[in-house]
Coordinates of C-alpha atoms in Angstrom, one line a residue:
M1 CA 0.0 0.0 0.0
G2 CA 2.7 2.4 0.9
E3 CA 4.5 2.0 -2.4
V4 CA 1.3 2.8 -4.4
F5 CA -0.1 5.7 -2.3
L6 CA 1.2 9.2 -3.2
A7 CA 0.4 12.5 -1.6
D8 CA 2.9 15.4 -1.9
P9 CA 2.0 17.7 1.0
R10 CA 3.7 20.7 -0.6
H11 CA 1.4 20.5 -3.6
V12 CA -1.7 19.7 -1.5
S13 CA -1.0 22.8 0.7
G14 CA -0.3 24.9 -2.3
L15 CA -3.7 24.0 -3.7
G16 CA -5.2 24.7 -0.3
R17 CA -3.8 28.3 -0.3
L18 CA -5.2 28.9 -3.8
V19 CA -8.7 27.5 -2.9
S20 CA -8.7 29.6 0.3
D21 CA -7.9 32.7 -1.7
I22 CA -10.8 31.9 -4.1
G23 CA -13.2 31.5 -1.2
S24 CA -12.0 34.8 0.4
Q25 CA -12.3 36.8 -2.8
T26 CA -15.7 35.4 -3.9
M27 CA -17.1 36.0 -0.5
S28 CA -17.2 39.7 -1.6
S29 CA -20.3 38.7 -3.4
Y30 CA -22.2 39.2 -0.1
R31 CA -21.6 42.9 0.0
Y32 CA -21.7 43.3 -3.7
F33 CA -25.3 42.0 -4.1
N34 CA -26.5 44.0 -1.2
E35 CA -25.0 47.2 -2.7
N36 CA -25.6 46.7 -6.4
A37 CA -28.5 44.3 -7.0
V38 CA -31.3 46.2 -5.4
P39 CA -33.9 47.6 -7.9
D40 CA -34.7 51.3 -8.1
A41 CA -38.3 51.3 -7.1
A42 CA -38.7 55.2 -7.1
D43 CA -41.6 56.4 -9.3
A44 CA -42.2 52.9 -10.6
G45 CA -45.2 52.6 -12.9
A46 CA -47.6 49.7 -12.8
L47 CA -45.5 47.5 -15.0
F48 CA -42.1 48.1 -13.5
G49 CA -43.7 47.9 -10.0
T50 CA -44.6 44.2 -10.7
L51 CA -40.9 43.5 -11.1
V52 CA -39.6 45.0 -7.9
A53 CA -40.5 42.2 -5.6
P54 CA -39.2 39.4 -7.9
L55 CA -36.0 41.3 -8.4
E56 CA -35.5 41.8 -4.7
G57 CA -36.2 38.1 -4.1
M58 CA -33.8 37.1 -6.8
K59 CA -31.1 39.2 -5.2
D60 CA -31.5 37.3 -1.9
I61 CA -31.4 33.9 -3.5
W62 CA -28.4 34.7 -5.7
L63 CA -26.6 36.2 -2.7
G64 CA -27.2 33.0 -0.8
R65 CA -26.0 30.8 -3.7
H66 CA -22.8 32.7 -4.2
V67 CA -22.0 32.9 -0.4
H68 CA -22.5 29.1 -0.2
L69 CA -20.1 28.5 -3.1
A70 CA -17.6 30.9 -1.6
A71 CA -17.9 29.2 1.8
N72 CA -17.4 25.8 0.1
C73 CA -14.1 27.0 -1.2
A74 CA -13.0 28.5 2.1
R75 CA -13.8 25.2 4.0
L76 CA -12.1 23.2 1.2
G77 CA -8.9 25.3 1.5
D78 CA -8.9 24.5 5.3
K79 CA -9.3 20.8 4.6
L80 CA -6.5 20.8 2.1
N81 CA -4.2 22.5 4.6
T82 CA -5.2 19.8 7.1
A83 CA -4.4 17.1 4.6
A84 CA -0.9 18.5 4.0
W85 CA -0.1 18.1 7.7
L86 CA -1.5 14.5 7.6
Y87 CA 0.7 13.7 4.6
S88 CA 3.8 15.3 6.1
D89 CA 4.8 12.0 7.7
Q90 CA 3.2 9.4 5.4
E91 CA 5.2 6.4 6.9
R92 CA 3.5 6.8 10.3
E93 CA 0.0 7.5 8.8
N94 CA -1.3 9.0 12.0
Y95 CA -2.6 12.4 13.3
E96 CA 0.4 13.4 15.5
A97 CA 1.9 15.9 13.1
L98 CA -1.5 17.5 12.5
N99 CA -2.3 17.7 16.2
A100 CA 1.0 19.2 17.0
H101 CA 0.1 22.1 14.7
T102 CA -3.6 22.4 15.9
H103 CA -4.5 25.1 18.4
G104 CA -7.2 23.1 20.3
L105 CA -10.3 24.4 21.8
P106 CA -10.1 25.0 25.6
V107 CA -11.0 22.1 27.8
G108 CA -14.7 22.0 28.5
M109 CA -15.9 23.9 25.5
P110 CA -18.4 22.2 23.2
G111 CA -16.7 20.0 20.6
F112 CA -13.4 19.8 22.6
D113 CA -11.3 16.8 21.6
A114 CA -7.6 16.7 22.4
G115 CA -7.0 14.1 19.7
D116 CA -4.4 11.4 19.6
A117 CA -2.4 9.4 17.1
N118 CA -5.7 7.9 15.8
R119 CA -7.9 11.0 15.5
A120 CA -7.6 14.7 14.9
A121 CA -7.8 17.3 17.6
T122 CA -10.4 20.0 17.3
G123 CA -9.3 23.6 16.8
S124 CA -7.5 25.9 14.3
V125 CA -4.7 24.4 12.2
D126 CA -1.4 26.3 11.4
N127 CA -0.7 26.9 7.7
Y128 CA 1.5 24.2 6.3
S129 CA 5.1 25.3 6.3
D130 CA 6.5 24.0 2.9
V131 CA 4.2 25.2 0.1
V132 CA 4.4 25.0 -3.7
D133 CA 3.1 28.2 -5.2
Y134 CA -0.2 27.6 -7.0
G135 CA -0.6 31.2 -7.9
R136 CA -3.6 33.4 -7.2
P137 CA -7.0 33.4 -8.9
E138 CA -7.4 35.9 -11.7
G139 CA -10.5 37.8 -12.8
I140 CA -12.4 37.7 -9.5
D141 CA -13.4 41.3 -9.5
Y142 CA -16.5 43.1 -8.4
P143 CA -16.6 46.6 -9.9
A144 CA -19.8 48.6 -9.7
P145 CA -22.0 48.1 -12.7
D146 CA -22.6 51.0 -15.1
T147 CA -25.6 53.2 -14.2
F148 CA -28.1 54.7 -16.6
P149 CA -30.4 57.7 -16.1
D150 CA -34.1 57.4 -16.2
D151 CA -34.6 58.6 -19.8
L152 CA -38.1 57.4 -20.3
A153 CA -39.5 60.9 -19.6
A154 CA -37.1 62.3 -22.1
V155 CA -38.1 59.7 -24.7
I156 CA -41.7 60.5 -24.2
A157 CA -41.1 64.3 -24.4
D158 CA -39.0 63.8 -27.5
A159 CA -41.7 61.7 -29.2
A160 CA -44.6 63.8 -28.0
G161 CA -43.1 67.1 -28.9
W162 CA -45.8 69.8 -28.9
L163 CA -48.5 67.2 -28.1
G164 CA -47.6 67.6 -24.5
D165 CA -48.6 71.3 -24.5
I166 CA -52.0 70.4 -26.1
D167 CA -52.5 67.6 -23.6
D168 CA -52.0 70.1 -20.8
A169 CA -54.8 72.3 -22.3
I170 CA -57.1 69.2 -22.6
Q171 CA -56.4 68.4 -18.9
Q172 CA -57.4 71.9 -17.9
L173 CA -60.5 71.6 -20.0
I174 CA -61.8 68.1 -19.0
G175 CA -60.0 67.5 -15.7
H176 CA -57.7 64.6 -16.7
S177 CA -55.0 63.7 -19.2
P178 CA -55.7 60.9 -21.6
F179 CA -52.1 61.1 -22.8
Q180 CA -50.7 60.6 -19.3
E181 CA -53.1 57.8 -18.7
L182 CA -51.6 56.0 -21.6
V183 CA -48.0 56.3 -20.7
K184 CA -48.0 56.5 -16.9
P185 CA -48.3 52.7 -16.4
M186 CA -45.0 52.4 -18.3
G187 CA -43.2 54.7 -16.0
G188 CA -40.2 53.9 -13.9
N189 CA -36.5 53.7 -14.7
W190 CA -36.5 50.8 -17.1
N191 CA -32.8 51.6 -17.7
D192 CA -32.3 50.3 -14.1
L193 CA -32.8 46.8 -15.6
R194 CA -29.6 47.3 -17.5
R195 CA -27.7 48.2 -14.3
L196 CA -29.1 45.2 -12.5
G197 CA -28.2 42.9 -15.5
G198 CA -24.7 44.3 -15.4
A199 CA -24.4 43.5 -11.7
Y200 CA -25.5 39.9 -12.1
R201 CA -23.1 39.4 -15.0
I202 CA -20.2 40.9 -13.0
A203 CA -20.9 38.7 -10.0
G204 CA -21.5 35.6 -12.2
E205 CA -18.3 36.0 -14.1
A206 CA -16.3 36.6 -10.9
M207 CA -17.6 33.3 -9.6
E208 CA -16.9 31.7 -13.0
H209 CA -13.3 32.9 -12.8
G210 CA -13.0 31.4 -9.4
G211 CA -14.2 28.1 -10.8
D212 CA -11.6 28.3 -13.6
A213 CA -8.9 28.8 -11.0
L214 CA -10.2 25.8 -8.9
A215 CA -10.2 23.6 -12.1
S216 CA -6.7 24.7 -12.9
G217 CA -5.3 23.9 -9.4
T218 CA -7.1 20.6 -9.3
S219 CA -5.6 19.6 -12.6
R220 CA -2.1 20.5 -11.4
V221 CA -2.4 18.6 -8.1
D222 CA -3.7 15.4 -9.8
P223 CA -0.3 13.7 -10.5
K224 CA 0.9 14.7 -7.0
W225 CA -2.0 13.1 -5.0
D226 CA -3.8 9.8 -5.2
G227 CA -5.8 7.5 -3.0
L228 CA -9.4 7.6 -1.8
A229 CA -9.1 11.1 -0.3
A230 CA -7.8 12.4 -3.6
V231 CA -10.7 10.7 -5.5
A232 CA -13.2 12.2 -3.1
Y233 CA -11.6 15.6 -3.6
K234 CA -11.7 15.5 -7.4
D235 CA -15.4 14.5 -7.3
Y236 CA -16.2 17.3 -4.9
A237 CA -14.1 19.8 -6.9
A238 CA -15.7 18.8 -10.2
K239 CA -19.2 19.6 -8.9
Q240 CA -18.0 22.8 -7.3
V241 CA -16.3 24.0 -10.5
E242 CA -19.4 23.3 -12.7
A243 CA -21.6 25.1 -10.2
M244 CA -19.3 28.2 -10.2
K245 CA -19.1 28.2 -14.0
W246 CA -22.8 28.0 -14.4
E247 CA -23.2 31.3 -12.6
G248 CA -21.1 33.0 -15.2
A249 CA -23.3 31.8 -18.1
C250 CA -26.5 32.6 -16.3
G251 CA -25.3 36.1 -15.4
R252 CA -24.5 36.9 -19.0
V253 CA -27.9 35.6 -20.2
L254 CA -29.6 37.6 -17.5
E255 CA -27.8 40.8 -18.5
A256 CA -28.8 40.3 -22.2
V257 CA -32.4 39.7 -21.2
A258 CA -32.5 42.7 -19.0
E259 CA -30.9 44.9 -21.7
R260 CA -33.3 43.7 -24.3
A261 CA -36.4 44.1 -22.1
S262 CA -35.3 47.7 -21.3
K263 CA -34.9 48.4 -24.9
E264 CA -38.2 46.9 -26.0
I265 CA -40.2 48.8 -23.4
R266 CA -38.6 52.1 -24.0
E267 CA -39.0 51.7 -27.8
S268 CA -42.6 50.7 -27.3
A269 CA -43.3 53.9 -25.2
H270 CA -41.7 56.0 -27.9
G271 CA -43.7 54.3 -30.6
L272 CA -47.0 54.8 -28.8
V273 CA -46.5 58.5 -28.3
T274 CA -45.2 59.0 -31.8
T275 CA -48.3 57.3 -33.3
L276 CA -50.6 59.5 -31.2
R277 CA -48.7 62.6 -32.4
K278 CA -49.2 61.6 -36.0
M279 CA -52.9 61.0 -35.5
V280 CA -53.3 64.5 -34.1
E281 CA -51.2 66.1 -36.8
K282 CA -53.3 64.6 -39.5
E283 CA -56.5 65.9 -37.9
L284 CA -55.3 69.4 -37.1
D285 CA -52.3 70.1 -39.3
L286 CA -50.3 71.3 -36.3
S287 CA -47.0 70.2 -37.7
S288 CA -44.8 73.1 -36.5
G289 CA -44.2 75.0 -33.3
E290 CA -45.6 78.2 -34.8
K291 CA -48.9 76.5 -35.6
V292 CA -49.1 75.1 -32.1
G293 CA -48.8 78.5 -30.7
E294 CA -51.4 79.8 -33.1
F295 CA -53.7 76.9 -32.0
L296 CA -53.3 77.6 -28.3
V297 CA -54.0 81.3 -28.7
K298 CA -56.5 80.9 -31.5
K299 CA -58.3 84.1 -32.3
A300 CA -61.4 82.3 -33.5
G301 CA -62.7 82.4 -29.9
I302 CA -63.0 80.0 -27.0
A303 CA -65.7 78.0 -28.7
G304 CA -63.5 77.2 -31.7
I305 CA -60.5 76.1 -29.6
T306 CA -62.7 74.1 -27.2
Y307 CA -64.2 72.2 -30.1
Q308 CA -60.7 71.4 -31.5
L309 CA -59.5 70.3 -28.0
Y310 CA -62.4 67.9 -27.8
R311 CA -61.5 66.6 -31.3
V312 CA -57.9 66.0 -30.0
Y313 CA -59.4 64.3 -27.0
E314 CA -61.4 62.0 -29.2
I315 CA -58.4 61.1 -31.1
L316 CA -56.5 60.3 -27.9
R317 CA -59.4 58.1 -26.8
T318 CA -59.2 56.3 -30.1
G319 CA -55.5 55.9 -29.5
Y320 CA -56.1 54.5 -26.0
E321 CA -57.3 51.2 -27.5
L322 CA -54.1 51.0 -29.5
G323 CA -52.2 51.9 -26.4
M324 CA -53.8 49.2 -24.3
K325 CA -52.9 46.6 -27.0
L326 CA -49.3 47.8 -26.8
Y327 CA -49.4 47.9 -23.1
E328 CA -50.6 44.2 -23.0
S329 CA -47.8 43.2 -25.3
I330 CA -45.3 44.9 -23.0
R331 CA -47.0 43.3 -20.0
M332 CA -46.6 39.8 -21.5
G333 CA -42.9 40.5 -22.0
V334 CA -42.6 41.6 -18.4
E335 CA -44.4 38.5 -17.2
A336 CA -42.0 36.3 -19.3
L337 CA -39.2 38.3 -17.7
K338 CA -40.6 37.5 -14.3
E339 CA -40.8 33.8 -15.2
F340 CA -37.1 33.9 -16.3
L341 CA -36.1 35.6 -13.0
A342 CA -38.0 33.0 -11.0
L343 CA -36.3 30.1 -12.7
V344 CA -32.8 31.4 -12.6
A345 CA -33.2 32.6 -9.1
S346 CA -34.1 29.1 -7.9
P347 CA -33.3 26.5 -10.6
S348 CA -34.5 23.0 -10.5
G349 CA -34.2 19.8 -12.5
Y350 CA -37.2 20.9 -14.6
M351 CA -35.6 24.1 -15.7
N352 CA -34.5 22.8 -19.1
E353 CA -38.1 22.0 -20.1
Q354 CA -39.6 25.2 -18.6
F355 CA -36.9 27.3 -20.2
K356 CA -38.1 26.3 -23.6
Q357 CA -41.8 26.1 -22.8
K358 CA -42.4 29.3 -20.7
L359 CA -39.5 31.6 -21.7
E360 CA -39.8 31.8 -25.5
P361 CA -41.2 35.4 -25.2
V362 CA -37.8 36.3 -23.6
T363 CA -35.4 34.1 -25.4
K364 CA -36.7 35.1 -28.8
W365 CA -35.5 38.6 -28.0
L366 CA -32.0 37.4 -27.8
D367 CA -31.0 37.1 -31.4
R368 CA -27.3 36.8 -30.4
K369 CA -25.2 33.9 -31.6
D370 CA -22.5 34.8 -29.1
L371 CA -25.0 33.8 -26.3
A372 CA -26.0 30.4 -27.8
V373 CA -23.7 28.4 -25.5
D374 CA -24.6 30.5 -22.5
I375 CA -28.3 30.1 -23.1
Y376 CA -27.9 26.3 -23.5
T377 CA -25.8 26.1 -20.3
T378 CA -28.3 28.3 -18.3
A379 CA -31.2 26.1 -19.4
D380 CA -29.5 23.0 -17.9
A381 CA -29.3 24.0 -14.2
S382 CA -28.1 20.6 -13.0
P383 CA -24.6 22.0 -12.1
M384 CA -26.3 24.4 -9.7
Y385 CA -28.5 21.9 -7.9
D386 CA -25.7 19.3 -7.9
A387 CA -23.4 21.8 -6.1
P388 CA -21.9 20.3 -3.0
Q389 CA -24.0 21.0 0.0
D390 CA -21.8 19.4 2.7
P391 CA -18.1 20.1 3.4
Y392 CA -15.4 18.0 1.8
S393 CA -14.2 15.1 4.1
L394 CA -10.8 13.5 4.1
G395 CA -12.3 10.6 5.9
T396 CA -11.6 9.2 9.4
D397 CA -9.2 6.8 11.0
K398 CA -6.8 5.5 8.2
Q399 CA -9.0 6.7 5.3
P400 CA -6.9 9.7 4.4
W401 CA -4.1 7.4 3.5
A402 CA -6.1 4.7 1.8
D403 CA -5.5 3.6 -1.8
A404 CA -8.2 4.2 -4.4

């Protein structure tokens, strides 16, 4: 057995340092999500308002997932450091070297175990003294996402042009604004979806880079460590790596969906107002600012301008039906977005089927060949629900030294 078994403690401890670093860096996701993944609910219209709760819920779930993956790496790094001390004297195959470098818990504390040659003591373990440099993880970075101003009001103002002034006159005349009734439900900073999408992509790619570093370190240690503990480690690391990489693909798809949804809604609001403007122009030939001024101070008398205001009001009422159809189209897109958020927030084994069945209104927006692989990866959430839930174990008694 001793001739077959191999475990180079310098490499095992080097991997442990790398994995601990991955865990420490990705734990920054906790603060990052709390600071950057909260939706801007200020002045949210009816449609955007329906997204606030799902977005807040998704933030909490993603935060929990990322913190769990980070904690897995942190605990894994500690276990690998422990393993290095166990392998520092492979001929004896006992726990004496480890226990000599373990700062045990005080006698009487819950969990206290002084340990002996056949079992590990409880407490904190010194860093292994002779370490092969496995480098540092690259690309685990959490910059703030780009922010975008609420330009929906500017879009509406640009599309409406002089129609806004006439709408004010109608509001004074009849007590309410049909124009505002059409566009108000679409209010809110839809550009904030772009910011949120960016935050999820950044966090997802940071976790993905951590998975890449873990995969690289695991590949490097492979020829330096065998036995049952090494096999258990490789199985554990493989699942951890896949789960971490899944977050990157899902974050990129989420950003693309959020950007597209923002664009669709803003363009729809612009199109609705532009259509109404053209309808009024056709009726009243008010195609220039000078003519608008003439209309609003019309010398034909109050009866004439009142009549024309009512004519504009009737046009806007006719446009209301058009607006409601457009609103319903946008609402369906928002509902599809909510479905997407729910699935990627809490994926399950059924996600692949639901992704195709329920999310076509969203995925059809993404006419991007560069996302094909990421969409496919996101649809298969098995790496996420197969992520290790329990800490890695070296085994007990003589198991850390056992041959595979």
